[in-house]
Amino acid sequence: MIATVPAVAPVSSSAGAAALPDHLSWSGVQCYSQCPKKFFFRYIAQAPVEFVPASLAFGGAFHRAAEHLQQARMEGAPLPAVEALLGSYDQAWKEDASKAPEVLYAKGEDAASLRELASRMLTAYRQHVVANAAQAAGVQIIAIEHAHRFTLLPGVPPIEMRLDLLELNGADLIVTDVKTSRSRWNEMKAQEHLPQLVLYSVGLVPLLRELGAKRIVPQFTVVTKAKSPAVQVLEPKASQADVDRLKRMVGETWDAVQKEVFVQREGWQCAQCPFKARCLGQ
């Protein structure tokens, strides 16, 4: 049974005139948890963004470069040099920046300083991949940036997940999500992000059976945004209680969306919200 959300008077938003999304994603569920009004602007009204945070554009460009590296590995080709990876970063940055009304930088940031940071991080990430190449001799890459939809709960739209890296190592199906972070993650930070990997693991059960694998091993690869970037590989452990909690969260989110509960949550996060002026009337 899907838990319901206590009745809350919805904000005036003409949400009923807009179509509900045909699928959900972890980022969408997170967005609703942080600010239902932001979810409305992004996923219901599909309002144009006022700017793109530089951190968001940076993360997307870094992922494009990391994908380039893993693609070469999957094809058995020589690993691209850092300059080639920066070429992928530059192309992705250019594409995102050209679509944005404005790129919003944090204090002390600009495009050049972020590119220098990307160079250091890609150097560290490439070294990490090279260092693990010998140990990964028997590992088969199944997919990179793989998009897949699956049903988590009856009565709830399918969940769409996009997997950064999916590998098969003997009887283990390894699903890796690559993160960029200002600092190293501790156990609490990994547990905070655990629901994302739990969601992906549930969606991968049919593939697990198809491949004849025995277990799903979810992990985060965290690359820090530091003068000397570090690469962490974390494997947080999930329990059935975590799965049940995730299902309640998704069920409650969809129940609230259907009821047009799009309350505004004003706080520190508003500074980086691309719908700030529209929402706060500034």
mmCIF file of C-alpha atoms in Angstrom:
data_model
loop_
_atom_site.group_PDB
_atom_site.id
_atom_site.type_symbol
_atom_site.label_atom_id
_atom_site.label_comp_id
_atom_site.label_asym_id
_atom_site.label_seq_id
_atom_site.Cartn_x
_atom_site.Cartn_y
_atom_site.Cartn_z
ATOM 1 C CA MET A 1 0.000 0.000 0.000
ATOM 2 C CA ILE A 2 1.354 3.426 -0.966
ATOM 3 C CA ALA A 3 1.492 5.875 1.889
ATOM 4 C CA THR A 4 -0.348 9.139 1.377
ATOM 5 C CA VAL A 5 0.630 12.687 2.189
ATOM 6 C CA PRO A 6 -1.460 14.647 4.681
ATOM 7 C CA ALA A 7 -3.751 17.108 2.943
ATOM 8 C CA VAL A 8 -2.069 20.455 2.312
ATOM 9 C CA ALA A 9 -3.666 23.358 0.508
ATOM 10 C CA PRO A 10 -1.911 23.641 -2.865
ATOM 11 C CA VAL A 11 -0.482 26.932 -3.996
ATOM 12 C CA SER A 12 -2.281 28.771 -6.749
ATOM 13 C CA SER A 13 -0.401 27.581 -9.809
ATOM 14 C CA SER A 14 -2.858 26.465 -12.508
ATOM 15 C CA ALA A 15 -1.146 23.081 -12.215
ATOM 16 C CA GLY A 16 -4.334 21.312 -13.234
ATOM 17 C CA ALA A 17 -4.083 22.823 -16.717
ATOM 18 C CA ALA A 18 -0.701 21.207 -17.335
ATOM 19 C CA ALA A 19 -0.071 17.557 -18.073
ATOM 20 C CA LEU A 20 1.501 15.391 -15.412
ATOM 21 C CA PRO A 21 4.881 13.877 -16.305
ATOM 22 C CA ASP A 22 4.808 10.453 -17.976
ATOM 23 C CA HIS A 23 7.750 9.265 -15.855
ATOM 24 C CA LEU A 24 9.711 10.072 -12.726
ATOM 25 C CA SER A 25 13.438 10.123 -12.065
ATOM 26 C CA TRP A 26 15.600 10.230 -8.974
ATOM 27 C CA SER A 27 16.498 13.851 -9.707
ATOM 28 C CA GLY A 28 12.788 14.661 -9.960
ATOM 29 C CA VAL A 29 11.964 12.959 -6.657
ATOM 30 C CA GLN A 30 14.870 14.814 -5.041
ATOM 31 C CA CYS A 31 13.668 18.082 -6.556
ATOM 32 C CA TYR A 32 10.189 17.615 -5.079
ATOM 33 C CA SER A 33 11.672 16.781 -1.675
ATOM 34 C CA GLN A 34 13.744 19.989 -1.711
ATOM 35 C CA CYS A 35 11.054 22.300 -3.097
ATOM 36 C CA PRO A 36 7.687 21.200 -4.551
ATOM 37 C CA LYS A 37 7.290 24.579 -6.271
ATOM 38 C CA LYS A 38 10.559 24.065 -8.147
ATOM 39 C CA PHE A 39 9.303 20.631 -9.222
ATOM 40 C CA PHE A 40 6.190 22.310 -10.600
ATOM 41 C CA PHE A 41 8.147 24.842 -12.644
ATOM 42 C CA ARG A 42 10.559 22.215 -14.020
ATOM 43 C CA TYR A 43 8.415 19.140 -14.581
ATOM 44 C CA ILE A 44 4.810 20.373 -14.813
ATOM 45 C CA ALA A 45 4.917 23.891 -16.272
ATOM 46 C CA GLN A 46 8.259 23.208 -17.997
ATOM 47 C CA ALA A 47 9.109 26.857 -17.475
ATOM 48 C CA PRO A 48 12.241 28.250 -19.132
ATOM 49 C CA VAL A 49 15.196 28.575 -16.780
ATOM 50 C CA GLU A 50 16.470 32.031 -15.905
ATOM 51 C CA PHE A 51 20.082 30.853 -15.713
ATOM 52 C CA VAL A 52 22.142 27.687 -15.394
ATOM 53 C CA PRO A 53 24.311 27.323 -12.264
ATOM 54 C CA ALA A 54 27.931 26.904 -13.288
ATOM 55 C CA SER A 55 28.147 23.882 -10.965
ATOM 56 C CA LEU A 56 25.439 22.132 -12.984
ATOM 57 C CA ALA A 57 27.092 22.893 -16.322
ATOM 58 C CA PHE A 58 30.444 21.804 -14.896
ATOM 59 C CA GLY A 59 29.065 18.489 -13.670
ATOM 60 C CA GLY A 60 27.500 17.739 -17.038
ATOM 61 C CA ALA A 61 30.688 18.587 -18.928
ATOM 62 C CA PHE A 62 32.823 16.502 -16.576
ATOM 63 C CA HIS A 63 30.494 13.534 -17.059
ATOM 64 C CA ARG A 64 30.802 13.878 -20.847
ATOM 65 C CA ALA A 65 34.585 13.663 -20.552
ATOM 66 C CA ALA A 66 34.369 10.693 -18.155
ATOM 67 C CA GLU A 67 32.051 8.977 -20.635
ATOM 68 C CA HIS A 68 34.649 9.529 -23.381
ATOM 69 C CA LEU A 69 37.243 7.768 -21.221
ATOM 70 C CA GLN A 70 35.027 4.796 -20.389
ATOM 71 C CA GLN A 71 33.899 4.488 -24.021
ATOM 72 C CA ALA A 72 37.513 3.953 -25.078
ATOM 73 C CA ARG A 73 37.931 1.383 -22.342
ATOM 74 C CA MET A 74 34.804 -0.470 -23.465
ATOM 75 C CA GLU A 75 36.055 -0.536 -27.076
ATOM 76 C CA GLY A 76 39.507 -1.764 -26.036
ATOM 77 C CA ALA A 77 41.075 1.379 -27.486
ATOM 78 C CA PRO A 78 43.966 3.339 -25.942
ATOM 79 C CA LEU A 79 42.743 5.606 -23.179
ATOM 80 C CA PRO A 80 42.455 9.233 -24.356
ATOM 81 C CA ALA A 81 44.997 11.703 -23.027
ATOM 82 C CA VAL A 82 43.791 14.412 -20.670
ATOM 83 C CA GLU A 83 43.843 16.984 -23.508
ATOM 84 C CA ALA A 84 41.420 14.815 -25.491
ATOM 85 C CA LEU A 85 39.182 14.485 -22.455
ATOM 86 C CA LEU A 86 39.268 18.265 -22.056
ATOM 87 C CA GLY A 87 38.100 18.483 -25.665
ATOM 88 C CA SER A 88 34.976 16.534 -24.679
ATOM 89 C CA TYR A 89 34.563 18.766 -21.631
ATOM 90 C CA ASP A 90 34.868 21.912 -23.766
ATOM 91 C CA GLN A 91 32.298 20.693 -26.272
ATOM 92 C CA ALA A 92 29.773 19.819 -23.577
ATOM 93 C CA TRP A 93 30.363 23.142 -21.786
ATOM 94 C CA LYS A 94 29.891 25.053 -25.033
ATOM 95 C CA GLU A 95 26.645 23.230 -25.821
ATOM 96 C CA ASP A 96 25.153 23.838 -22.367
ATOM 97 C CA ALA A 97 26.315 27.462 -22.181
ATOM 98 C CA SER A 98 24.868 28.244 -25.617
ATOM 99 C CA LYS A 99 21.427 27.056 -24.494
ATOM 100 C CA ALA A 100 21.459 28.980 -21.226
ATOM 101 C CA PRO A 101 20.234 32.576 -20.882
ATOM 102 C CA GLU A 102 23.118 33.028 -18.443
ATOM 103 C CA VAL A 103 25.682 30.899 -16.607
ATOM 104 C CA LEU A 104 25.677 31.812 -12.923
ATOM 105 C CA TYR A 105 29.131 31.504 -11.363
ATOM 106 C CA ALA A 106 29.976 31.276 -7.687
ATOM 107 C CA LYS A 107 32.244 33.902 -6.152
ATOM 108 C CA GLY A 108 35.766 33.647 -7.583
ATOM 109 C CA GLU A 109 34.716 31.360 -10.444
ATOM 110 C CA ASP A 110 34.744 31.856 -14.179
ATOM 111 C CA ALA A 111 34.869 29.585 -17.230
ATOM 112 C CA ALA A 112 38.681 29.566 -17.279
ATOM 113 C CA SER A 113 39.093 28.623 -13.609
ATOM 114 C CA LEU A 114 36.529 25.846 -13.959
ATOM 115 C CA ARG A 115 38.347 24.477 -16.995
ATOM 116 C CA GLU A 116 41.585 24.380 -15.000
ATOM 117 C CA LEU A 117 39.725 22.522 -12.265
ATOM 118 C CA ALA A 118 38.328 20.097 -14.837
ATOM 119 C CA SER A 119 41.858 19.424 -16.088
ATOM 120 C CA ARG A 120 43.063 18.499 -12.589
ATOM 121 C CA MET A 121 40.018 16.344 -11.888
ATOM 122 C CA LEU A 122 40.203 14.530 -15.219
ATOM 123 C CA THR A 123 43.889 13.858 -14.628
ATOM 124 C CA ALA A 124 43.035 12.270 -11.267
ATOM 125 C CA TYR A 125 40.104 10.324 -12.705
ATOM 126 C CA ARG A 126 42.171 9.016 -15.627
ATOM 127 C CA GLN A 127 44.938 7.941 -13.248
ATOM 128 C CA HIS A 128 42.304 6.129 -11.184
ATOM 129 C CA VAL A 129 41.030 4.248 -14.250
ATOM 130 C CA VAL A 130 44.576 3.344 -15.322
ATOM 131 C CA ALA A 131 45.514 2.167 -11.819
ATOM 132 C CA ASN A 132 42.481 -0.099 -11.709
ATOM 133 C CA ALA A 133 42.949 -1.460 -15.237
ATOM 134 C CA ALA A 134 45.045 -4.453 -14.118
ATOM 135 C CA GLN A 135 42.551 -5.411 -11.421
ATOM 136 C CA ALA A 136 39.700 -4.929 -13.900
ATOM 137 C CA ALA A 137 41.146 -7.309 -16.474
ATOM 138 C CA GLY A 138 38.154 -9.654 -16.186
ATOM 139 C CA VAL A 139 35.556 -6.898 -15.878
ATOM 140 C CA GLN A 140 33.175 -6.414 -18.806
ATOM 141 C CA ILE A 141 31.564 -3.026 -19.408
ATOM 142 C CA ILE A 142 27.880 -3.599 -20.128
ATOM 143 C CA ALA A 143 26.770 -0.007 -20.694
ATOM 144 C CA ILE A 144 27.789 3.634 -20.355
ATOM 145 C CA GLU A 145 25.247 6.429 -19.796
ATOM 146 C CA HIS A 146 22.512 3.831 -20.180
ATOM 147 C CA ALA A 147 18.915 5.119 -19.982
ATOM 148 C CA HIS A 148 16.260 2.676 -18.811
ATOM 149 C CA ARG A 149 12.676 2.868 -17.559
ATOM 150 C CA PHE A 150 11.062 0.437 -15.163
ATOM 151 C CA THR A 151 7.991 0.141 -12.946
ATOM 152 C CA LEU A 152 8.685 0.568 -9.253
ATOM 153 C CA LEU A 153 5.119 0.787 -7.922
ATOM 154 C CA PRO A 154 1.658 0.133 -9.383
ATOM 155 C CA GLY A 155 -0.187 3.352 -10.138
ATOM 156 C CA VAL A 156 3.046 5.356 -10.329
ATOM 157 C CA PRO A 157 4.632 6.357 -13.677
ATOM 158 C CA PRO A 158 7.744 4.420 -14.679
ATOM 159 C CA ILE A 159 11.057 5.463 -13.202
ATOM 160 C CA GLU A 160 13.702 6.595 -15.661
ATOM 161 C CA MET A 161 17.295 6.016 -14.600
ATOM 162 C CA ARG A 162 20.510 6.903 -16.395
ATOM 163 C CA LEU A 163 23.471 4.764 -15.382
ATOM 164 C CA ASP A 164 26.944 6.282 -15.621
ATOM 165 C CA LEU A 165 28.681 2.904 -15.762
ATOM 166 C CA LEU A 166 27.433 -0.676 -15.646
ATOM 167 C CA GLU A 167 29.959 -3.524 -15.412
ATOM 168 C CA LEU A 168 29.914 -7.299 -14.988
ATOM 169 C CA ASN A 169 32.620 -8.841 -12.826
ATOM 170 C CA GLY A 170 32.035 -12.559 -12.503
ATOM 171 C CA ALA A 171 28.749 -12.938 -10.634
ATOM 172 C CA ASP A 172 28.633 -9.240 -9.683
ATOM 173 C CA LEU A 173 26.718 -6.612 -11.620
ATOM 174 C CA ILE A 174 28.396 -3.339 -10.649
ATOM 175 C CA VAL A 175 26.462 -0.089 -11.072
ATOM 176 C CA THR A 176 28.562 3.050 -10.627
ATOM 177 C CA ASP A 177 27.381 6.621 -10.289
ATOM 178 C CA VAL A 178 30.102 9.244 -10.785
ATOM 179 C CA LYS A 179 29.876 12.296 -8.546
ATOM 180 C CA THR A 180 31.847 15.532 -8.350
ATOM 181 C CA SER A 181 32.120 16.996 -4.872
ATOM 182 C CA ARG A 182 33.757 19.950 -3.137
ATOM 183 C CA SER A 183 35.206 17.613 -0.510
ATOM 184 C CA ARG A 184 35.661 13.944 0.265
ATOM 185 C CA TRP A 185 32.570 12.002 1.255
ATOM 186 C CA ASN A 186 32.200 10.444 4.674
ATOM 187 C CA GLU A 187 29.870 7.569 5.552
ATOM 188 C CA MET A 188 27.023 9.940 6.366
ATOM 189 C CA LYS A 189 27.273 11.615 2.944
ATOM 190 C CA ALA A 190 27.264 8.243 1.179
ATOM 191 C CA GLN A 191 24.195 7.145 3.136
ATOM 192 C CA GLU A 192 22.481 10.412 2.235
ATOM 193 C CA HIS A 193 22.798 9.534 -1.456
ATOM 194 C CA LEU A 194 22.108 5.822 -0.972
ATOM 195 C CA PRO A 195 18.448 5.981 -2.128
ATOM 196 C CA GLN A 196 19.616 6.763 -5.667
ATOM 197 C CA LEU A 197 21.639 3.538 -5.826
ATOM 198 C CA VAL A 198 18.817 1.600 -4.165
ATOM 199 C CA LEU A 199 16.471 2.830 -6.879
ATOM 200 C CA TYR A 200 18.887 1.821 -9.629
ATOM 201 C CA SER A 201 19.458 -1.583 -8.045
ATOM 202 C CA VAL A 202 15.728 -2.340 -7.990
ATOM 203 C CA GLY A 203 15.480 -1.396 -11.663
ATOM 204 C CA LEU A 204 18.409 -3.660 -12.587
ATOM 205 C CA VAL A 205 16.982 -6.891 -11.152
ATOM 206 C CA PRO A 206 15.663 -8.106 -14.567
ATOM 207 C CA LEU A 207 19.076 -7.483 -16.165
ATOM 208 C CA LEU A 208 20.761 -9.275 -13.258
ATOM 209 C CA ARG A 209 18.711 -12.377 -14.050
ATOM 210 C CA GLU A 210 19.246 -12.035 -17.787
ATOM 211 C CA LEU A 211 23.022 -11.932 -17.346
ATOM 212 C CA GLY A 212 23.024 -14.789 -14.859
ATOM 213 C CA ALA A 213 24.696 -12.617 -12.226
ATOM 214 C CA LYS A 214 24.124 -13.224 -8.524
ATOM 215 C CA ARG A 215 24.176 -9.796 -6.925
ATOM 216 C CA ILE A 216 24.106 -6.090 -7.665
ATOM 217 C CA VAL A 217 27.000 -4.048 -6.281
ATOM 218 C CA PRO A 218 26.121 -0.328 -6.214
ATOM 219 C CA GLN A 219 28.941 2.157 -5.788
ATOM 220 C CA PHE A 220 29.802 5.827 -5.982
ATOM 221 C CA THR A 221 32.976 7.119 -7.598
ATOM 222 C CA VAL A 222 33.542 10.566 -6.089
ATOM 223 C CA VAL A 223 36.025 13.011 -7.659
ATOM 224 C CA THR A 224 36.776 16.008 -5.446
ATOM 225 C CA LYS A 225 37.013 19.590 -6.647
ATOM 226 C CA ALA A 226 40.302 20.328 -4.975
ATOM 227 C CA LYS A 227 43.739 21.692 -5.779
ATOM 228 C CA SER A 228 44.849 18.050 -5.700
ATOM 229 C CA PRO A 229 41.674 16.113 -6.538
ATOM 230 C CA ALA A 230 41.071 12.735 -4.894
ATOM 231 C CA VAL A 231 39.033 9.827 -6.233
ATOM 232 C CA GLN A 232 36.977 7.772 -3.785
ATOM 233 C CA VAL A 233 35.129 4.527 -4.494
ATOM 234 C CA LEU A 234 32.375 3.930 -1.941
ATOM 235 C CA GLU A 235 30.031 0.951 -1.665
ATOM 236 C CA PRO A 236 27.290 1.889 0.815
ATOM 237 C CA LYS A 237 25.252 -1.056 2.038
ATOM 238 C CA ALA A 238 21.490 -1.147 1.601
ATOM 239 C CA SER A 239 18.894 -3.167 3.486
ATOM 240 C CA GLN A 240 15.314 -4.124 2.755
ATOM 241 C CA ALA A 241 14.309 -1.264 5.036
ATOM 242 C CA ASP A 242 16.109 1.126 2.645
ATOM 243 C CA VAL A 243 14.144 -0.321 -0.283
ATOM 244 C CA ASP A 244 10.857 0.045 1.612
ATOM 245 C CA ARG A 245 11.737 3.625 2.584
ATOM 246 C CA LEU A 246 12.541 4.486 -1.026
ATOM 247 C CA LYS A 247 9.228 3.090 -2.250
ATOM 248 C CA ARG A 248 7.345 5.124 0.346
ATOM 249 C CA MET A 249 9.201 8.255 -0.734
ATOM 250 C CA VAL A 250 8.400 7.754 -4.416
ATOM 251 C CA GLY A 251 4.791 6.827 -3.667
ATOM 252 C CA GLU A 252 4.262 9.852 -1.459
ATOM 253 C CA THR A 253 5.873 12.139 -4.025
ATOM 254 C CA TRP A 254 3.577 10.970 -6.810
ATOM 255 C CA ASP A 255 0.523 11.150 -4.541
ATOM 256 C CA ALA A 256 1.363 14.771 -3.718
ATOM 257 C CA VAL A 257 1.979 15.640 -7.385
ATOM 258 C CA GLN A 258 -1.419 14.248 -8.325
ATOM 259 C CA LYS A 259 -3.003 16.346 -5.578
ATOM 260 C CA GLU A 260 -1.220 19.441 -6.939
ATOM 261 C CA VAL A 261 0.681 20.030 -3.704
ATOM 262 C CA PHE A 262 3.333 22.467 -4.912
ATOM 263 C CA VAL A 263 4.204 24.515 -1.846
ATOM 264 C CA GLN A 264 7.072 26.982 -1.920
ATOM 265 C CA ARG A 265 10.053 26.325 0.355
ATOM 266 C CA GLU A 266 12.139 29.454 0.592
ATOM 267 C CA GLY A 267 15.677 29.098 1.917
ATOM 268 C CA TRP A 268 19.381 29.093 1.112
ATOM 269 C CA GLN A 269 18.819 26.875 -1.916
ATOM 270 C CA CYS A 270 16.868 29.652 -3.667
ATOM 271 C CA ALA A 271 20.101 31.455 -4.608
ATOM 272 C CA GLN A 272 20.958 28.695 -7.112
ATOM 273 C CA CYS A 273 17.390 28.020 -8.275
ATOM 274 C CA PRO A 274 16.902 28.737 -11.995
ATOM 275 C CA PHE A 275 13.278 29.769 -11.316
ATOM 276 C CA LYS A 276 14.087 32.208 -8.516
ATOM 277 C CA ALA A 277 12.697 35.392 -10.072
ATOM 278 C CA ARG A 278 9.554 33.668 -11.330
ATOM 279 C CA CYS A 279 8.923 32.069 -7.946
ATOM 280 C CA LEU A 280 9.788 34.960 -5.619
ATOM 281 C CA GLY A 281 8.616 37.730 -7.928
ATOM 282 C CA GLN A 282 12.041 39.405 -8.076
#
